[in-house]
Structures are given as C-alpha cells and as structure tokens.
Short mmCIF file of C-alpha atoms and ligand atoms in Angstrom, two decimals:
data_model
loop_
_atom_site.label_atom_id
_atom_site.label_comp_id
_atom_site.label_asym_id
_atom_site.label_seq_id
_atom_site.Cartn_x
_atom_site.Cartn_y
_atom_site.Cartn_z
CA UNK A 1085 20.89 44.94 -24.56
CA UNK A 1086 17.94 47.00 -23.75
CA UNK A 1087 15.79 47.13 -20.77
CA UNK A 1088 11.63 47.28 -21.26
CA UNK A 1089 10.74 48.92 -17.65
CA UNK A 1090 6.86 48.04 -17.24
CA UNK A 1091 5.25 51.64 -16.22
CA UNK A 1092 1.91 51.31 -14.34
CA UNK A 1093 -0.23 54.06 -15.83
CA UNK A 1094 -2.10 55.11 -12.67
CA UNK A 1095 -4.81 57.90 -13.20
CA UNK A 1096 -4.03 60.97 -11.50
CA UNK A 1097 -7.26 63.17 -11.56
CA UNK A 1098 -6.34 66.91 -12.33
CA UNK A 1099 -8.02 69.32 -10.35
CA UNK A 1100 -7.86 72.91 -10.74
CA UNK A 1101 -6.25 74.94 -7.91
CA UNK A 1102 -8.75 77.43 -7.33
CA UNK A 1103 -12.49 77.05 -7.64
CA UNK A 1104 -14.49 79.14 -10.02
CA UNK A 1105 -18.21 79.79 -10.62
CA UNK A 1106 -19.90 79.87 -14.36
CA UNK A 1107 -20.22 83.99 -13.78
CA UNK A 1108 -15.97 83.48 -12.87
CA UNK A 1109 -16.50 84.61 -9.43
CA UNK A 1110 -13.62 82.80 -6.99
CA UNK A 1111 -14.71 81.15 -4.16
CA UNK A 1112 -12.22 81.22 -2.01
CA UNK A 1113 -14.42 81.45 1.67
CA UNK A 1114 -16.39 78.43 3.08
CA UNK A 1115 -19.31 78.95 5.76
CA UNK A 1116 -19.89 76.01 7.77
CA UNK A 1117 -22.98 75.55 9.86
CA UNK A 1118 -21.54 72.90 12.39
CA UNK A 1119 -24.73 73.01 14.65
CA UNK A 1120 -28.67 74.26 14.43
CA UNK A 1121 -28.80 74.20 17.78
CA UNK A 1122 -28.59 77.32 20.03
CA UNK A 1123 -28.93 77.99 23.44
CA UNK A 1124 -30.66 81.44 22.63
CA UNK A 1125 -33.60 81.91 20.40
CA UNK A 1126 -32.85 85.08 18.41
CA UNK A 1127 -36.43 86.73 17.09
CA UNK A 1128 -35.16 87.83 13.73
CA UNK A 1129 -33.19 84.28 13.30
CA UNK A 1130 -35.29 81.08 14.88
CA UNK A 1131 -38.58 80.63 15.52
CA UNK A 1132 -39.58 79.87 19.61
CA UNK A 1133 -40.59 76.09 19.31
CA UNK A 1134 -37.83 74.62 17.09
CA UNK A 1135 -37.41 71.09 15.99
CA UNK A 1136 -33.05 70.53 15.39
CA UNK A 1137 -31.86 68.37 13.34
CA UNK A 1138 -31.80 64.44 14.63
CA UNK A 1139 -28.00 63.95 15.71
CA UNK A 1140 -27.33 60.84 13.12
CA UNK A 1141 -27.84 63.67 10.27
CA UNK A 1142 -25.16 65.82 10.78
CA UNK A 1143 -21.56 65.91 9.84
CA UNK A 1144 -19.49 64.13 12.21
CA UNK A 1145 -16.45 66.07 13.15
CA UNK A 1146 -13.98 63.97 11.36
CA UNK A 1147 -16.34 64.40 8.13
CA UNK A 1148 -16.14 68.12 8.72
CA UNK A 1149 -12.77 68.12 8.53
CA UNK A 1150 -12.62 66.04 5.44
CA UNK A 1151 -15.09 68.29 3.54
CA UNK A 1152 -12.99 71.37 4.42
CA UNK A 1153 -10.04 69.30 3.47
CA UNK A 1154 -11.42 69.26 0.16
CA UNK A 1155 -12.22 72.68 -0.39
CA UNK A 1156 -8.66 73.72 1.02
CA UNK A 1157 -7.20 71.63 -1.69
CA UNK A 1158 -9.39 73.43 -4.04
CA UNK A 1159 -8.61 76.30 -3.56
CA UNK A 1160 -10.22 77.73 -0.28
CA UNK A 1161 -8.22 80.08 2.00
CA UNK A 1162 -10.24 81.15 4.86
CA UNK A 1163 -13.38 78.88 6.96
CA UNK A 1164 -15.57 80.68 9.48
CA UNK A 1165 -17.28 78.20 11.76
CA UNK A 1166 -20.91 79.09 13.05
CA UNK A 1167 -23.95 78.11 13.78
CA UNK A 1168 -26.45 77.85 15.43
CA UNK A 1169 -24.24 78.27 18.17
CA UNK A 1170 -20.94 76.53 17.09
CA UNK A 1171 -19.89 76.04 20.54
CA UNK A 1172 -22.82 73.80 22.07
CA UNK A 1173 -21.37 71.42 19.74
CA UNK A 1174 -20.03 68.79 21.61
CA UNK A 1175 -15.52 68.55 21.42
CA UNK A 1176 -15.90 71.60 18.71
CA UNK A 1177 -12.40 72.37 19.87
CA UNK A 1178 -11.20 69.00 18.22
CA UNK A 1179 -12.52 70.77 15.04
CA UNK A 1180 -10.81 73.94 15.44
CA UNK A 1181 -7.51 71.93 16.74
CA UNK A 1182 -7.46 70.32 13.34
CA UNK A 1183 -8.51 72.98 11.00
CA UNK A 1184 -6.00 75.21 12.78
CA UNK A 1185 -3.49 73.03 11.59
CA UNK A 1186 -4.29 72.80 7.86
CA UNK A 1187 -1.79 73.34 5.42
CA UNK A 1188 -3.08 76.01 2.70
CA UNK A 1189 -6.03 77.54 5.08
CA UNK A 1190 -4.88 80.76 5.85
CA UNK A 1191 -7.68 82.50 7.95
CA UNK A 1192 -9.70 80.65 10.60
CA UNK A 1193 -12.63 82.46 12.63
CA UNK A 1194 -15.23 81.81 14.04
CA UNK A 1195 -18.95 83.61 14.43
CA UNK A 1196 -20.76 82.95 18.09
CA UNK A 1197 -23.45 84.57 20.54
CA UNK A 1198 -20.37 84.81 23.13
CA UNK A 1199 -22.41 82.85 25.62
CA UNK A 1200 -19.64 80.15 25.88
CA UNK A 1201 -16.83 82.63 25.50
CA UNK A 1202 -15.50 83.05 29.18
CA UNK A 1203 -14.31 79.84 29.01
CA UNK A 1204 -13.87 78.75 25.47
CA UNK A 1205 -11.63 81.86 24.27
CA UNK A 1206 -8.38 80.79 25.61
CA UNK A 1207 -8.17 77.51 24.05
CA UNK A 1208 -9.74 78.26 20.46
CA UNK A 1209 -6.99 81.25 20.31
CA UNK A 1210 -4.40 78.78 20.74
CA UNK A 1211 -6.21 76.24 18.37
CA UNK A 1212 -5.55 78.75 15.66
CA UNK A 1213 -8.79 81.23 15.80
CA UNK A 1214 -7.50 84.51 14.60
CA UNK A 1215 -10.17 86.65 14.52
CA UNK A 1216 -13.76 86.33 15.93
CA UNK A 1217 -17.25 88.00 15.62
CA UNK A 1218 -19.62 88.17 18.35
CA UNK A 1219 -23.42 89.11 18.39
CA UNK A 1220 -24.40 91.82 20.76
CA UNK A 1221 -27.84 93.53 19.81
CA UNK A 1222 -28.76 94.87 22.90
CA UNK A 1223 -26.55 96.80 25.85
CA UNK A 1224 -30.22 96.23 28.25
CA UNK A 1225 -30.41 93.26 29.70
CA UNK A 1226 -34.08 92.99 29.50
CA UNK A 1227 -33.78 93.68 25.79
CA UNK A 1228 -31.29 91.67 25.36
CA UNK A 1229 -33.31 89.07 26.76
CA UNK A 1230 -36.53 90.06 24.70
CA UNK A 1231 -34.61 90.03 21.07
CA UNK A 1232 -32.75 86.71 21.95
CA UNK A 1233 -36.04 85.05 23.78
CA UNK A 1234 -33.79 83.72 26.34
CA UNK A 1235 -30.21 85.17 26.56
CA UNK A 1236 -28.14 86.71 30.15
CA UNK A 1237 -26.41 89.73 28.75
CA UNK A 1238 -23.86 89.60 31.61
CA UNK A 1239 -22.94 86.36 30.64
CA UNK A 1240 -22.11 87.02 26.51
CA UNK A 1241 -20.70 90.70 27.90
CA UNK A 1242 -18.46 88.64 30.22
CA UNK A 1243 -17.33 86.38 27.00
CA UNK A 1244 -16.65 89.25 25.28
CA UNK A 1245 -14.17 91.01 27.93
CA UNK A 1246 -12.67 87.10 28.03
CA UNK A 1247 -12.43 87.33 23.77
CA UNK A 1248 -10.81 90.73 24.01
CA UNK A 1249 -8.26 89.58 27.35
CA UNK A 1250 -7.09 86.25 25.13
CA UNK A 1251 -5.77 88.60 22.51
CA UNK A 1252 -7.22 87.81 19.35
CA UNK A 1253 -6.05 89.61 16.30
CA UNK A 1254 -9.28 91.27 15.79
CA UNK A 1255 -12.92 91.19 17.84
CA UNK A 1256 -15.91 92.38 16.18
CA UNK A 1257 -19.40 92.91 17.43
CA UNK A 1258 -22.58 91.98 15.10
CA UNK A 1259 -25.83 93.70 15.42
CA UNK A 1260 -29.18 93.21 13.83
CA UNK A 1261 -30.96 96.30 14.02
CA UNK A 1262 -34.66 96.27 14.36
CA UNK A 1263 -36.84 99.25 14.06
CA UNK A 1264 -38.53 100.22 17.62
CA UNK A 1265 -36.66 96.84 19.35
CA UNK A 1266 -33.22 98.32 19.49
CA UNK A 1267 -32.56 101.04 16.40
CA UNK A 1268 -32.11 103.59 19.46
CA UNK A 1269 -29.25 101.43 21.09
CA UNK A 1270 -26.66 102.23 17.52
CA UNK A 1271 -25.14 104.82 18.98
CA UNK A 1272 -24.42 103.05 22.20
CA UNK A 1273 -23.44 100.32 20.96
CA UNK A 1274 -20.58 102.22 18.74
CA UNK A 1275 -19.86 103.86 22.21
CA UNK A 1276 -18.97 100.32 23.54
CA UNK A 1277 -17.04 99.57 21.03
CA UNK A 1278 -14.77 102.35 20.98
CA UNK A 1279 -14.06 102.01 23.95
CA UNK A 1280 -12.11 98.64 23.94
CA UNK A 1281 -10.90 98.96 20.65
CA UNK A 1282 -12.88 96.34 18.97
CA UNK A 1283 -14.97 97.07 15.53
CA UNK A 1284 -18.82 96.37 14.90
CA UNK A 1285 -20.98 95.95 12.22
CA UNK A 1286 -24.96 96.50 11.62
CA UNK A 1287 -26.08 94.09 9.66
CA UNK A 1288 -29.68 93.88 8.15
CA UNK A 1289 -32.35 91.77 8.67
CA UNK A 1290 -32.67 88.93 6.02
CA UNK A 1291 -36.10 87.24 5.54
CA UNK A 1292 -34.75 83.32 6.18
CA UNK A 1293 -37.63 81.37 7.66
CA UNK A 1294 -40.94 81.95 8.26
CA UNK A 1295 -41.37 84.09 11.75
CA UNK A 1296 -44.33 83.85 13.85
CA UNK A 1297 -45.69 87.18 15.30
CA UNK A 1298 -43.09 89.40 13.44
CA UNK A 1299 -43.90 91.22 10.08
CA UNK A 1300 -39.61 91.66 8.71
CA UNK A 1301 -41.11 94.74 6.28
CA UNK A 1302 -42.16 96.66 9.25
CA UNK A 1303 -39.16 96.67 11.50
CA UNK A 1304 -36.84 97.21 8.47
CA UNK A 1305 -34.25 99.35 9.77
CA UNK A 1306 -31.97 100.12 6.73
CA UNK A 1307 -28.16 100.53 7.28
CA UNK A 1308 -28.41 103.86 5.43
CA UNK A 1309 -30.61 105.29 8.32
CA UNK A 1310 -28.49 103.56 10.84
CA UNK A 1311 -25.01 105.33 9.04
CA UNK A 1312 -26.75 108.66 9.07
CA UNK A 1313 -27.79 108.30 12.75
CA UNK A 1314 -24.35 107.38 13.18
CA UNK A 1315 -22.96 110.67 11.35
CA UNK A 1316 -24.77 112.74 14.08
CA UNK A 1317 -22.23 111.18 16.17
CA UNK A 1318 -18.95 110.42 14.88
CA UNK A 1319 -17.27 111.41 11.78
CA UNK A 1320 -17.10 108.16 9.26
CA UNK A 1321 -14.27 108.07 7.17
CA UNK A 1322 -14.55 105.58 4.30
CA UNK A 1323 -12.30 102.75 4.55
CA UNK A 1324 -10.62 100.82 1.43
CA UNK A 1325 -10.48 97.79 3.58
CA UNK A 1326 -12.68 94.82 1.91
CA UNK A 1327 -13.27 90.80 2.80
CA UNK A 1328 -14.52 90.58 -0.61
CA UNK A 1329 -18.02 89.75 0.85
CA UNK A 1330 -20.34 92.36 1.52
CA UNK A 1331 -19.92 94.26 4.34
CA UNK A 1332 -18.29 97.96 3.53
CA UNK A 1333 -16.29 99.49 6.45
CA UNK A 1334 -15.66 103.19 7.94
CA UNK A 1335 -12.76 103.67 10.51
CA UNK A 1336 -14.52 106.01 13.11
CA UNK A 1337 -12.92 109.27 13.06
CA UNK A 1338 -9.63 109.29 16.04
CA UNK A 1339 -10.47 106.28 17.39
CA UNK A 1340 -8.98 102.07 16.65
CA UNK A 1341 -12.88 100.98 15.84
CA UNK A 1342 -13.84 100.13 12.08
CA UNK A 1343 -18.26 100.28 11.85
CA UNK A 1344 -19.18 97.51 9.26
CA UNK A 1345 -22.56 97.45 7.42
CA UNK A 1346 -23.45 94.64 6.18
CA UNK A 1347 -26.61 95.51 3.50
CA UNK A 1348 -28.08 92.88 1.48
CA UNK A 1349 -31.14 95.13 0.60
CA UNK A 1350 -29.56 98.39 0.04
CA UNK A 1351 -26.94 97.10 -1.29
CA UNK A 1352 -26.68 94.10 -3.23
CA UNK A 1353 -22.85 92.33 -3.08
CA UNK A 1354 -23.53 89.29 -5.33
CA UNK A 1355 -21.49 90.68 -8.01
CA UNK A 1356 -18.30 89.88 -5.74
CA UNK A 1357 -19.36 87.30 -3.71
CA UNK A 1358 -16.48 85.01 -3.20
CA UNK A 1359 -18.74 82.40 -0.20
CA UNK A 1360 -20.29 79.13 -0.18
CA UNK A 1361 -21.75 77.76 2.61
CA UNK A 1362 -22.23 73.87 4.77
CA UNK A 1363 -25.11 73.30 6.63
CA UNK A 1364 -24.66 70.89 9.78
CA UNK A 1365 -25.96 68.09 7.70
CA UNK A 1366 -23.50 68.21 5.05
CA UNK A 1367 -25.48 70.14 2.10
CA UNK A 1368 -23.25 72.39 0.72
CA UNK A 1369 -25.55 76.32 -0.04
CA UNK A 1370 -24.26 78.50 -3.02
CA UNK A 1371 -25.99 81.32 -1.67
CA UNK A 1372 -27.75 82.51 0.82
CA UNK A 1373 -30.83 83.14 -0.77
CA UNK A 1374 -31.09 80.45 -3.11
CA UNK A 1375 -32.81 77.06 -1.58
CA UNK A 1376 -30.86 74.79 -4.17
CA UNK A 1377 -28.23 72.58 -2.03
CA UNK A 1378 -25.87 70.04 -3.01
CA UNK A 1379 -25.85 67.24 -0.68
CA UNK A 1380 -21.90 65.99 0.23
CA UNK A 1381 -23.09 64.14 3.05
CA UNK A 1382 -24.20 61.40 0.67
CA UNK A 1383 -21.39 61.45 -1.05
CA UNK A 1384 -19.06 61.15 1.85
CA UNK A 1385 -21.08 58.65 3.24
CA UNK A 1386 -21.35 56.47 0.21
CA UNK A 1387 -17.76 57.11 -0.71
CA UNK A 1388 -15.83 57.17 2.14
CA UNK A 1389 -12.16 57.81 1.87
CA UNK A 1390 -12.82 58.86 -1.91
CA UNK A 1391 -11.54 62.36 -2.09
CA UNK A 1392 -11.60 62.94 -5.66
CA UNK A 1393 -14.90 62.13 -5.61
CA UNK A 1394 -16.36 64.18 -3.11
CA UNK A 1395 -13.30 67.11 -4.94
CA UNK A 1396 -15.37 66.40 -8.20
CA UNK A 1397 -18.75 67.01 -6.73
CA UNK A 1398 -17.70 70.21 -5.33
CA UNK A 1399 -16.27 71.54 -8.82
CA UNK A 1400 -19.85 70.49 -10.64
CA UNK A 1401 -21.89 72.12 -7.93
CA UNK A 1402 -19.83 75.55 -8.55
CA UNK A 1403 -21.87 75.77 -11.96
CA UNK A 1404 -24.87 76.23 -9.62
CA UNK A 1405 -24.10 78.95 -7.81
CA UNK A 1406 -26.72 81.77 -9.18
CA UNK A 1407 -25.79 85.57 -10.08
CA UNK A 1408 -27.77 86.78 -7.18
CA UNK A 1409 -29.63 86.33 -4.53
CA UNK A 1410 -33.28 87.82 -4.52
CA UNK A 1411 -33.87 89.18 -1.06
CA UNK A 1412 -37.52 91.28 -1.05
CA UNK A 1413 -38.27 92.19 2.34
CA UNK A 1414 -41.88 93.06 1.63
CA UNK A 1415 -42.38 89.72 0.08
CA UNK A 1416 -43.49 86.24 2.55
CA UNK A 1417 -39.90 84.68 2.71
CA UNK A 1418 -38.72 82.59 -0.17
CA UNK A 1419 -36.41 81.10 1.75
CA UNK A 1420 -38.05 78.44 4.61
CA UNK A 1421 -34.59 77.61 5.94
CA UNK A 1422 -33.55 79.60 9.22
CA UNK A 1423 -30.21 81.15 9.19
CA UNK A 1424 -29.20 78.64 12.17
CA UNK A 1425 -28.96 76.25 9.75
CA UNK A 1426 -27.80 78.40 7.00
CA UNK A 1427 -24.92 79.59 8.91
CA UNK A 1428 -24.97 83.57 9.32
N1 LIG B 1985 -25.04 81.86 17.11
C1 LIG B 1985 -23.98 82.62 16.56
C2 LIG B 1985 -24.28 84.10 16.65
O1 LIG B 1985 -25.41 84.47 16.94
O2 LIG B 1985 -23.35 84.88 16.42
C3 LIG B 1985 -23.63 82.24 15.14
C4 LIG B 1985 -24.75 81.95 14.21
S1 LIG B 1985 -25.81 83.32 13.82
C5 LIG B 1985 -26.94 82.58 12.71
C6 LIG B 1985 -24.71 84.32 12.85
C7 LIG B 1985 -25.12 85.73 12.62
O3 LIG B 1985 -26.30 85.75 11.86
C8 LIG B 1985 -25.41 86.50 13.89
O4 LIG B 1985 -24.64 87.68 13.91
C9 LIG B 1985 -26.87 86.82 13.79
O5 LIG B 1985 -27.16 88.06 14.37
C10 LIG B 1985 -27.10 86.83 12.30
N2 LIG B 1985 -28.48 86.56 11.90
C11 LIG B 1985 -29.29 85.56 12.29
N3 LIG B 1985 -30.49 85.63 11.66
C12 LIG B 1985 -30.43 86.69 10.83
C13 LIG B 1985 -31.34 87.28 9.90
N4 LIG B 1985 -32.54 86.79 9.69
N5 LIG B 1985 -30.91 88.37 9.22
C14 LIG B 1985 -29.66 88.87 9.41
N6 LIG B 1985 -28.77 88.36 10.27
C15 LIG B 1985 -29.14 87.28 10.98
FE1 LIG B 1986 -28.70 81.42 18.14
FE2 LIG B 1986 -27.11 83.02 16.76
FE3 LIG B 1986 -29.54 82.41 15.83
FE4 LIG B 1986 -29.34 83.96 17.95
S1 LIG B 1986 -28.58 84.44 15.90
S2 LIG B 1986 -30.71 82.20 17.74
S3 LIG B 1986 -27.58 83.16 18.96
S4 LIG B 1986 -27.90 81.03 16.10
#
C-alpha cells in the first residue's frame, strides 16, 4: 500500500544574506535619522527659523525597529542612531532597549550634541550602546554658544565627563572646523582629548541646505591644514585602523587618543562606502549627497506586517545607490536637505 502525503507548496522568498550595490560595494552600516529636531541650532548644520517635520510623518518607534529589522536580516551589522538630536525623541531608550537586543546587529552607537548625556548615559550603556560620538566644536562657552546659536557648553561638557564615567567602550569627540569661528581651538581641543583618553575627529564642512548669512567656500577649513597645524604639536602616527567609511585615523604619538579626519572634499571615500542612511520620516538616502530617496514609510504603512515586502524594496533601492557623491564647496548647495534630517 502506498501513502500520497499532500505537501503544501508554500513560497519561501529567498533573500540574499548580505546587501550589495550595482558598483558591488557592501552595505553593511545603516544611519538612521530618528528626529529633525534639536535643541541647538548648529550654524554649519540648520538654519535659525526651522520648520520640523509634523509628528504624524515620522517613523514610529516600533516602525523603526521593524525597518532595522529588515536590514539586519539583510545583511546589516552595525546602526548608529542620530539626529537631529536623537535624544529629544520622546522614550528613544525603548529604541535602543530593542535594537540592543537584536540578534545579528553587532555594533550599536549612537551620534549626539551631549546635551542630554548627564542623565541619559547610564541607561543607553546598559541598553547595549557600545561606543558613542559627541559634538564639541568649541572649548569657549561664548563660542560655543555662537557656532551652536543656542547651546550651554557646561552642560554637553558635563555629558561628556557622565559618557566617559559610564564606561563606554570608546568616546569620541566630533568637530566641524570653521575658518576664523574656531580653526584656532584644534589644538585645544586635541589637548582635551588627551587628556581623558577619548579620540576626536575634524570633520569638514558639507554644503547640505541652504544657509542664511554664511558663504561655506569662505570658511573652508580643510583637514589637511587642520593635520599640519596639528603636526606642530604632536607627532601623528598613521593608523591602519578603518570603519570602512571615510574617516582615516592617526594614534597621537605616547598618548591612548586616535585624531580622525573625516574629508569629503579632500578626500573623496565613495569608492568604499559601505552606508545608507533613514531619515525620521522613513525615506531611506543612498548617499549623502545624492537627493534621490526611497520612501519605506509607504511601504510599511501600506503593508504592514509584510516583511518581505518592505526586504524586497530595500534590495531594488540598492541599484540606486550612485558611485559618488558630488560635494563642490564653491558651488550654491545641491543638496536642500539639512543634515538634521540627513542624519550626520
Ligand atoms: N545632534 C547630534 C550631534 O550634533 O552630534 C547628531 C546629529 S548631527 C547632524 C551629526 C554630526 O553631523 C555632528 O557631529 C555635526 O557636527 C555634523 N554636521 C552637521 N552639519 C554638518 C555639515 N554641514 N557638515 C559637516 N558636518 C555636519
Ligand atoms: Fe543639532 Fe547636531 Fe545639527 Fe547641531 S549638528 S543643530 S546639535 S543636529
């Protein structure tokens, strides 16, 4: 006698493990924007009057979670949350909390202006956060104030010492260097971060969003000046170490502090770039300097639940991501979205 066992042929969609671009770059690192809103209003990054986003267009957390979900499963290893300022957004923790939990993600960390930090650091160190950057242009208050419009240094320096008491396995500074606003504080700044151990990098001004008052091509401070100011100083020794993005790093000569530069002009990274990016209102950025978005949020929004859908859209946008970004500081920008919403 012989059995007929009735199979049910389900469809099981085959997705690759690892996402790849068109130019076979992997993207392995997702950026997500999970606010536009900021309690400081950084000259080189917002302009003063701002309209945000209405709340009812951005990602709710649970749909953040599902869209990094689906770019773990595909292949993603390490999310930095940012901003805007990523903690004015209201139970962020829950966010960390869950990503810090996800199977397959391997790095978690986070970029902020440190003005939440005092009390924030302990808890997202135990949701996960391993390593965190923090933006520190100025060591004068009243500078500090000028280049972030409205910013109390004592209160992000305060964060800071908070960020480096909690532990994490690495702190770094960020600084955007602007000719005759701060160019004369490098030095200082390295100073500072020698001295508790933490690394910093000098990253240059991109032209994202129109500015008012501010001409970009004329306070161009180039990371090559800023290294050779440095050399003065301290003796740079070239470091192999890479995040496969574009900053380069020296480890500063007898001391535990790494100096990143971070060059898009002077030196162009595309070739290796292994980043996409989500804005807070779920359109997912293939470069930085390329306007062309795909937009998840409709997807996840017409489609709830439907994670082979939203898997699929992801895969098809990756044929979008460009070769390169064209960044021409001397041009008007090309690019009318502000990094808040980009997600530096
Ligand atoms: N609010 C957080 C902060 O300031 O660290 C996170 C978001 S902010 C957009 C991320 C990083 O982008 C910061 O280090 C900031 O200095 C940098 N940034 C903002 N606008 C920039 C621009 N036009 N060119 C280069 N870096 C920029
Ligand atoms: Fe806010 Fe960061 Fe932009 Fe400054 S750089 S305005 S802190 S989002």
């Amino acid at each position: 006698m012989t059995y007929k066992i009735k199979v049910n042929r389900v469809k099981i969609p085959l997705f690759p493990s690892q996402l790849i671009d068109k130019f076979n770059r992997k993207v392995t690192y997702l950026r997500i924007s999970v606010t536009d809103r900021c309690d400081f209003r950084c000259i080189y990054c917002m302009g003063e009057n701002m309209t945000f986003l209405p709340r009812a267009q951005l990602l709710t957390l649970e749909e953040l979670e599902w869209v990094a979900r689906a770019f773990v499963e595909l292949g993603v290893t390490k999310i930095r949350i940012t901003g805007g300022e990523p903690l004015l957004r209201k139970n962020v923790l829950q966010l960390f909390q869950a990503l810090g939990k996800m199977e397959g993600l391997k790095e978690l960390v986070m970029t902020t202006n440190g003005s939440q930090l005092e009390k924030m650091a302990k808890p997202l160190q135990e949701a996960g956060i391993k390593r965190i950057n923090i933006s520190l242009d100025s060591l004068k208050p009243d500078r500090f104030q000028k280049i972030s419009r409205v910013g109390q240094l004592d209160k992000v320096l305060r964060g800071i010492e908070a960020a480096i008491q909690t532990g994490f396995k690495r702190v770094k500074l960020n600084s955007v260097i602007i000719k005759n606003r701060n160019h004369d504080e490098i030095i200082d700044l390295v100073k500072f971060a020698i001295a508790r151990d933490i690394d910093i990098s000098f990253i240059e001004e991109m032209p994202l969003g129109v500015l008012e008052n501010r001409d970009r091509s004329e306070a161009f401070y180039s990371n090559q000046q800023i290294r050779q100011d440095l050399q003065q100083v301290f003796l740079l020794i070239p470091s192999t170490e890479t995040t496969g993005g574009p900053s380069k790093y020296y480890q500063v000569a007898h001391t535990h502090t790494r100096v990143g530069f971070i060059s898009p002009h002077s030196h162009n990274f595309c070739d290796t770039c292994n980043r996409v990016r989500l804005t807070p209102d779920g359109h997912l950025l293939l470069c930085l300097g390329q306007e062309h978005s795909v937009d998840l949020r409709r997807v996840i929004r017409a489609y709830p639940g439907e994670m082979d859908r939203l898997k699929q859209t992801i895969i098809t946008a990756m044929e979008h991501k460009p070769k390169s970004h064209e960044f021409e500081i001397t041009r008007p920008p090309q690019i009318l979205r502000y990094m808040n919403v980009t997600g530096g």
